[in-house]
Structures are given as structure tokens and as C-alpha cells.
Coordinates of C-alpha atoms and ligand atoms in Angstrom, one line a residue:
Chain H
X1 CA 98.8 92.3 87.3
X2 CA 98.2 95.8 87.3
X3 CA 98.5 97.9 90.6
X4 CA 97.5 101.4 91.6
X5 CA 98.6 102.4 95.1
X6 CA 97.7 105.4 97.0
X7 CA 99.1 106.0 100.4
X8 CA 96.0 107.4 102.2
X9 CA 95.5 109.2 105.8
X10 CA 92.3 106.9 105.7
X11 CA 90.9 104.0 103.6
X12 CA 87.6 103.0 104.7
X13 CA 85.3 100.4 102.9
X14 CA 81.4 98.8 103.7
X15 CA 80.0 95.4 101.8
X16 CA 76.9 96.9 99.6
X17 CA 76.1 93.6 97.8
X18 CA 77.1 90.7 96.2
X19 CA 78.6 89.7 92.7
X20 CA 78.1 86.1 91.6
X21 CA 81.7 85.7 91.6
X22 CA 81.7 86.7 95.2
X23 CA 84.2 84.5 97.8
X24 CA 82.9 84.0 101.5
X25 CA 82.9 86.9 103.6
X26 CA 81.1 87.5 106.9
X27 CA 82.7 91.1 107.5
X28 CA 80.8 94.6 107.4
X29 CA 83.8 96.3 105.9
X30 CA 87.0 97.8 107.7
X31 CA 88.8 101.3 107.8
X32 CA 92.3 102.0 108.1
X33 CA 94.4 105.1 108.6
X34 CA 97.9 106.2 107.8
X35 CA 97.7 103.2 104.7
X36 CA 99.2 102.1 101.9
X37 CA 95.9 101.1 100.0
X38 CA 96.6 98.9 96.5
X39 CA 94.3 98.8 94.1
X40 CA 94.8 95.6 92.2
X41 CA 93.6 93.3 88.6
X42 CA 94.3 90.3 89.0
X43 CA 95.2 89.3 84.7
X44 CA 95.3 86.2 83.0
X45 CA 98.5 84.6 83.3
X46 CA 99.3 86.4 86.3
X47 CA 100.5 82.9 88.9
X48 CA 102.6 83.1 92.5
X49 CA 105.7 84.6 90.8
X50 CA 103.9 87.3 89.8
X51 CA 102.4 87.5 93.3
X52 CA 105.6 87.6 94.8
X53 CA 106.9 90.6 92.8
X54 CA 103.8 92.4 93.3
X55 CA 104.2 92.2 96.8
X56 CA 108.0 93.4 96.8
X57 CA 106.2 96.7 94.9
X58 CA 103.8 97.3 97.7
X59 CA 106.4 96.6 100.6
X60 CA 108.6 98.9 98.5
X61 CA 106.4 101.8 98.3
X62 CA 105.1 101.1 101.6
X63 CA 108.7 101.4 103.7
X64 CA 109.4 104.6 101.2
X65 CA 106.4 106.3 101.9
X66 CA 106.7 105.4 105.7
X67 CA 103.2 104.2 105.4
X68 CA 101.8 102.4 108.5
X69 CA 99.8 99.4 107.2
X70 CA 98.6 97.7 104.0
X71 CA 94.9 97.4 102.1
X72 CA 94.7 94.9 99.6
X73 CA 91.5 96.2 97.6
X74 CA 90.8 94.0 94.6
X75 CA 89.8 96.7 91.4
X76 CA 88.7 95.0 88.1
X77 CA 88.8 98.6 86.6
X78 CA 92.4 98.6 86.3
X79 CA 92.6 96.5 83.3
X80 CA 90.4 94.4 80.3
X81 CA 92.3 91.7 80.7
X82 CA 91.1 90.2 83.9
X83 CA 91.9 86.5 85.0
X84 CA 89.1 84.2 86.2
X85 CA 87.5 84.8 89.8
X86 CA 89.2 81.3 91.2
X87 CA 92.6 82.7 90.3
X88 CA 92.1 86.5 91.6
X89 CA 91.1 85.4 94.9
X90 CA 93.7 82.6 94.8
X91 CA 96.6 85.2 94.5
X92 CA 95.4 88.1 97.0
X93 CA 95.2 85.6 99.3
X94 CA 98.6 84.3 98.8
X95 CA 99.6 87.8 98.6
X96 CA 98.2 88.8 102.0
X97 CA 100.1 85.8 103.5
X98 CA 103.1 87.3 102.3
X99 CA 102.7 90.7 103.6
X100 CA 101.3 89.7 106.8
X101 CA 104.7 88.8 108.1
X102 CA 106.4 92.1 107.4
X103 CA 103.3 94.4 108.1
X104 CA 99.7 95.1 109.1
X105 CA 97.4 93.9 106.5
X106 CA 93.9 93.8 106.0
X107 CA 92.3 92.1 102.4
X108 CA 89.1 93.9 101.0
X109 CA 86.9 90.5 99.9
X110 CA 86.4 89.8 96.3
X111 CA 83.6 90.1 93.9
X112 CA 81.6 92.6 96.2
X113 CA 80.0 95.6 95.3
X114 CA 81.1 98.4 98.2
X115 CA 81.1 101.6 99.1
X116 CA 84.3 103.2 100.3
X117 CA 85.6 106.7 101.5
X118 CA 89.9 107.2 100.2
X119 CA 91.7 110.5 101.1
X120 CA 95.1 110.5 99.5
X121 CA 97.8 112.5 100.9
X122 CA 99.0 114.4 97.8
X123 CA 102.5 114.2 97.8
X124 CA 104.8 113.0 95.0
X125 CA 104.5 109.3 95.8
X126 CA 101.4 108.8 97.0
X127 CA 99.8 107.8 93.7
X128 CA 101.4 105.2 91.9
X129 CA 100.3 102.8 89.6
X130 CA 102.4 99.5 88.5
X131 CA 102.2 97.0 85.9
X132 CA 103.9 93.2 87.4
X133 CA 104.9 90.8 84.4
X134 CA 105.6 87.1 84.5
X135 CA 108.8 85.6 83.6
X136 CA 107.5 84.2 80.3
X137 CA 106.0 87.6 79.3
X138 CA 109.3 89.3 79.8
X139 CA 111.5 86.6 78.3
X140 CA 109.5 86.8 74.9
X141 CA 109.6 91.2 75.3
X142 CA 113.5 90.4 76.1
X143 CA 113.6 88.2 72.6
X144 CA 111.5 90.4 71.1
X145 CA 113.8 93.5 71.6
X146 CA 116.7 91.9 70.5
X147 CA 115.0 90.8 67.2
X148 CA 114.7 94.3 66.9
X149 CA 118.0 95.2 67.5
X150 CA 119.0 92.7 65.0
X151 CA 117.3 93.2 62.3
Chain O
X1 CA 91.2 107.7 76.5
X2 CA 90.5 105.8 79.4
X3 CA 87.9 107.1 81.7
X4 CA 87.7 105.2 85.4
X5 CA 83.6 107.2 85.9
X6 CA 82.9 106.7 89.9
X7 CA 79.5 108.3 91.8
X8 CA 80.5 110.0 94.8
X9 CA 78.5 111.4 97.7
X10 CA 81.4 113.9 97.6
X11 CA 84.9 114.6 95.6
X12 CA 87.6 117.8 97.3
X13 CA 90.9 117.7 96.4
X14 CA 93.4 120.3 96.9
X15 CA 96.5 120.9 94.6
X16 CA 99.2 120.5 96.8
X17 CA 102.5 120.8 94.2
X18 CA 103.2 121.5 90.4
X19 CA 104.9 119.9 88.2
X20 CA 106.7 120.3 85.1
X21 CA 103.9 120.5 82.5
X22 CA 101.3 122.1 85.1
X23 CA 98.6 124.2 83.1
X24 CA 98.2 127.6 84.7
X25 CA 95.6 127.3 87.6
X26 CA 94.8 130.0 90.1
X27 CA 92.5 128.2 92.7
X28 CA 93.4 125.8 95.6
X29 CA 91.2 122.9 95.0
X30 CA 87.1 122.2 94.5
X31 CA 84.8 120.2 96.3
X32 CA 81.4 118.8 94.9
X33 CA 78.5 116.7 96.4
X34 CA 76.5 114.3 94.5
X35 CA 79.2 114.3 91.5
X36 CA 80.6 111.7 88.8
X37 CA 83.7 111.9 89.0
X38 CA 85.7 111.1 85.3
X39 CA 89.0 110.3 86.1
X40 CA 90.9 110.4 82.8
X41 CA 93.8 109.4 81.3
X42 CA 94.3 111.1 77.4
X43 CA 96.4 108.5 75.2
X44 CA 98.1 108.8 71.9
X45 CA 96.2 109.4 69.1
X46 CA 92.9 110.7 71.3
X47 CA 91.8 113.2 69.3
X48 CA 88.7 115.8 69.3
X49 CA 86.5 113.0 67.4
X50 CA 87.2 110.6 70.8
X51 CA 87.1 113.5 73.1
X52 CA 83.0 113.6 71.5
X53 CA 82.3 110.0 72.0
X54 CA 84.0 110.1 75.9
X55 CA 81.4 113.0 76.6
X56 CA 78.9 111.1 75.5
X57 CA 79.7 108.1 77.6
X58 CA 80.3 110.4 80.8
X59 CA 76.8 111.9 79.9
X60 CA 75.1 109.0 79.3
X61 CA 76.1 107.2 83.0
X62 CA 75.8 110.9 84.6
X63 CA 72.1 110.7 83.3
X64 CA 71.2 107.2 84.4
X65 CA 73.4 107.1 88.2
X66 CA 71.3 110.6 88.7
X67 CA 74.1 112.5 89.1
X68 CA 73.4 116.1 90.1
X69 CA 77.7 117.1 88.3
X70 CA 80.3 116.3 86.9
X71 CA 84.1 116.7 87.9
X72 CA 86.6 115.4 85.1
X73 CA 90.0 114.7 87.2
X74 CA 93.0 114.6 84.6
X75 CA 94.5 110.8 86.1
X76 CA 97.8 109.8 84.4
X77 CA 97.8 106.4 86.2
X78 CA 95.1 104.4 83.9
X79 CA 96.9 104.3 80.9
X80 CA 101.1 103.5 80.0
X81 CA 100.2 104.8 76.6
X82 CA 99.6 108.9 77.6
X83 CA 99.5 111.6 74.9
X84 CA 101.7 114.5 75.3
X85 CA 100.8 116.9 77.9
X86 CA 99.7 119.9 75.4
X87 CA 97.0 117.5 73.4
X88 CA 95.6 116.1 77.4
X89 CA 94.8 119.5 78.2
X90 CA 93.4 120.7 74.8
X91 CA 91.3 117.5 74.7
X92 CA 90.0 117.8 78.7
X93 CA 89.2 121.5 78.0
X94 CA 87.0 120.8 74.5
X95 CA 85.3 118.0 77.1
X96 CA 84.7 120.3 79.6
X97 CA 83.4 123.0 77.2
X98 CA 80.8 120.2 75.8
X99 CA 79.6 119.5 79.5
X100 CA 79.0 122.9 80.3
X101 CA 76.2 123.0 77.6
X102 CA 74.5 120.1 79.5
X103 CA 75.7 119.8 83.3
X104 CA 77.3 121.6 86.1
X105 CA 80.5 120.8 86.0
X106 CA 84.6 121.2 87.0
X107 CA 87.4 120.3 85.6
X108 CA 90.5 120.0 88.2
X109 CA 94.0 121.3 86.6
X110 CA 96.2 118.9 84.9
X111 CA 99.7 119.0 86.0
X112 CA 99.4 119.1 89.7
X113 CA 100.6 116.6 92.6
X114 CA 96.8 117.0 94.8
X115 CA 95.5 115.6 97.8
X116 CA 91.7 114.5 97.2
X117 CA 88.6 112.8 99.1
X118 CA 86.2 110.7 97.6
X119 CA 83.0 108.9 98.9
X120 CA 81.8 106.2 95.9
X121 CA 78.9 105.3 96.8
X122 CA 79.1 101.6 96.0
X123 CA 75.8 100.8 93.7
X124 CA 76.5 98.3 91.1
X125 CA 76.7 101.6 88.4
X126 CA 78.7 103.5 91.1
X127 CA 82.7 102.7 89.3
X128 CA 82.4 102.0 85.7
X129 CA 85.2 101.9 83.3
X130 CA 85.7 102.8 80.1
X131 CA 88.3 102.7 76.9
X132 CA 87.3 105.2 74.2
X133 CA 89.4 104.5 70.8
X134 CA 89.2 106.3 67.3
X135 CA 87.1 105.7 64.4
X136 CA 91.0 104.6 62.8
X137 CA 91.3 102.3 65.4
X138 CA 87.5 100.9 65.3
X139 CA 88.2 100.7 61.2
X140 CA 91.3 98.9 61.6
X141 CA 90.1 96.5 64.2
X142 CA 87.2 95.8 62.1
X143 CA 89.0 95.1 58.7
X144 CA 90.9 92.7 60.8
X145 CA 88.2 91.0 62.0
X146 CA 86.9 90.6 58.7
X147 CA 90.7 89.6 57.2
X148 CA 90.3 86.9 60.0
X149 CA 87.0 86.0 58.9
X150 CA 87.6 85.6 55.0
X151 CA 91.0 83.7 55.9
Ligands
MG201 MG1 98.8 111.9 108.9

């Protein structure tokens, strides 16, 4: 899962049209101020674990930045290695539930083509872009290093 | 080189802080209207050769979105593989001067914490991305493929 977060004095988005890989959604769009906006691919092999420690990112940067609320924005630019549409919207679902009980959040729908307006504060943190692994991925890196360092 | 190409109905930013491999830059920030904006992350091993080939894309979408300019936004957060600050700024500099010849266009300073705004405007050829590699690279890839094929 790859992330790119930008804490933002405003996030504001508006439907334009659908994809075919589009989930339901009878909204116009949403805006937001004072927000911790993540931009986020959703990869193949990406499952709840990797979910979970995505979250603990965006909560991170979130109470560091003293940002006031979240936007879950799905972004398949971030990365060539996207996961199927079942899965994407599977995860920012769960991961909305999960951040709903610490802060404000609001989930941009999936598969949509939309317009949206982003003003990002500028300061040292407020662009910050993240790359979440599974526990498989980093076991075999892990083994892989140490084949390195013995051989 | 990865380029993340989005058509704005506007792009400002300001430069807000330096940091330690800033390029020298005298002005506060730019602001354009009817723009694609090229945000760009210069890897390892870009070289002038790709530097061509990343103009031509950014031309080539500029021309069919109808874009009236072009900014190209230095953007370390697309890539975990970035070239060395000295061969970014060469490389965004040749772009720029190939642009000029062509479009109206800015290139923001590399180096620099800034605060920006930007309107996409949400048509389905309104964020585009794009990963530009070498001829080594393509040549490689493709005696691989045909390794794999002959095996
Ligand atoms: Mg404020």
C-alpha cells in the first residue's frame, strides 16, 4: 500500500463521472478543512494487516501535525502495482472503520472520476508519502538481508 | 522519472522554507491558470536521453487536455529510488529549456518546503501518470523477455 499524505487547510472533492470499477455512492462530493488528506493504492497483496498499519501512519501523522480530521482519498497514481477493485474498496472501508473511532473521517468513493481543489500547508511535514508492507513481504526482505550478510 | 501530469483550472504555490540541497531561487512562488501541472520525481540513472522522452509525454497530454501551460513541480514523494539532488535539477532545467521552445511554461525550484493550491479539474485525462525508464533499461527488459521466451 502506498500512501501520500498532505495535511491541508482545505480538501474539497465533486463526483465528475463514473469508472466501471466504481462502488455505490449517492454523494455529490465533500470538503473538509484543517485535514489530514491520504492519498492511497491499494497493491496486490496488501490484506487487513496491512490496513491496520496504514492506519497507525495516518493517526501518527495526523496527532503530529495536530491535524483536525481525516480524508481517505483512493489514488491509483501512486503505484503500478494496483490490487483488484473488490479488494481496494474492501480495505478503505475497513480502514475508515478504524479511524472513525479515534477521529473525524470522511472516505472519498472509489473508482470515480472527480474534480477536487487541495491547498497544502507547506511546512516540513505536511507532505509525506509512505510505503506499508505485509508481514510476508518483510519476512522474505528480513531473509533476504541476512543472506546477504552471509554470504 | 516518474511524472504524476494533472490539468488544473489553477496551480500557486509559495516557497515557504529551504532545505539543504535548495537550488538558488529569488522569487516567492507562481501561480498559473489553465496549466498541466508535471509533478516529478528524477530517479537514478534518469538521464538527458529520458529527460527527452518525459517532454515528450508532458507535450503530448498538454496538447490533447488543451492545456494553455505547463508548470513542472520538482515532487520527491513519487519515487523511493531518487537521483541525487545535482542530476534532478540539471535534468528539470534541460526539460524546462525543451518546453520553452514549444509552451509557456514554469518550473518551481527544487529544494524548497512550499505551500501550493491546486484545482484538477477531474476529466477522465485530467491526472495521468507516467514511468519514463532508459533505453538500458527498455534493452535489458526486452532481452529478458526474449531470454524468457527462448527458455
Ligand atoms: Mg489554518
Amino acid at each position: 500500500m502506498k500512501l501520500l499524505l498532505i495535511h491541508a487547510d482545505k480538501m474539497k472533492y465533486e463526483v465528475k463521472k463514473k469508472t466501471k470499477v466504481a462502488e455505490d455512492f449517492d454523494g455529490k462530493g465533500y470538503e473538509m478543512n484543517e485535514v489530514l488528506v491520504a492519498f492511497i493504492s491499494v497493491e496486490k497483496g496488501d490484506n487487513e494487516a496491512v490496513a491496520e498499519k496504514a492506519v497507525e501512519e495516518i493517526l501518527d501523522v495526523a496527532k503530529k501535525v495536530k491535524a483536525e480530521r481525516i480524508m481517505l482519498y483512493p489514488y491509483a497514481h501512486l503505484s503500478s502495482n494496483l490490487s483488484d477493485p473488490e479488494t481496494a474498496v474492501r480495505l478503505l472501508k475497513y480502514m475508515e472503520d478504524l479511524i472513525k473511532n479515534e477521529y473525524e473521517v470522511h472516505r472519498a468513493p472509489f473508482g470515480y472520476y472527480k474534480s477536487f481543489e487541495i491547498s497544502c500547508k507547506g511546512h516540513p511535514l505536511s507532505e509525506l508519502s509512505r510505503e506499508i508492507k505485509g508481514e510476508e513481504e518483510e519476512v522474505t526482505k528480513a531473509l533476504k538481508d541476512e543472506e546477504k550478510a552471509v554470504s
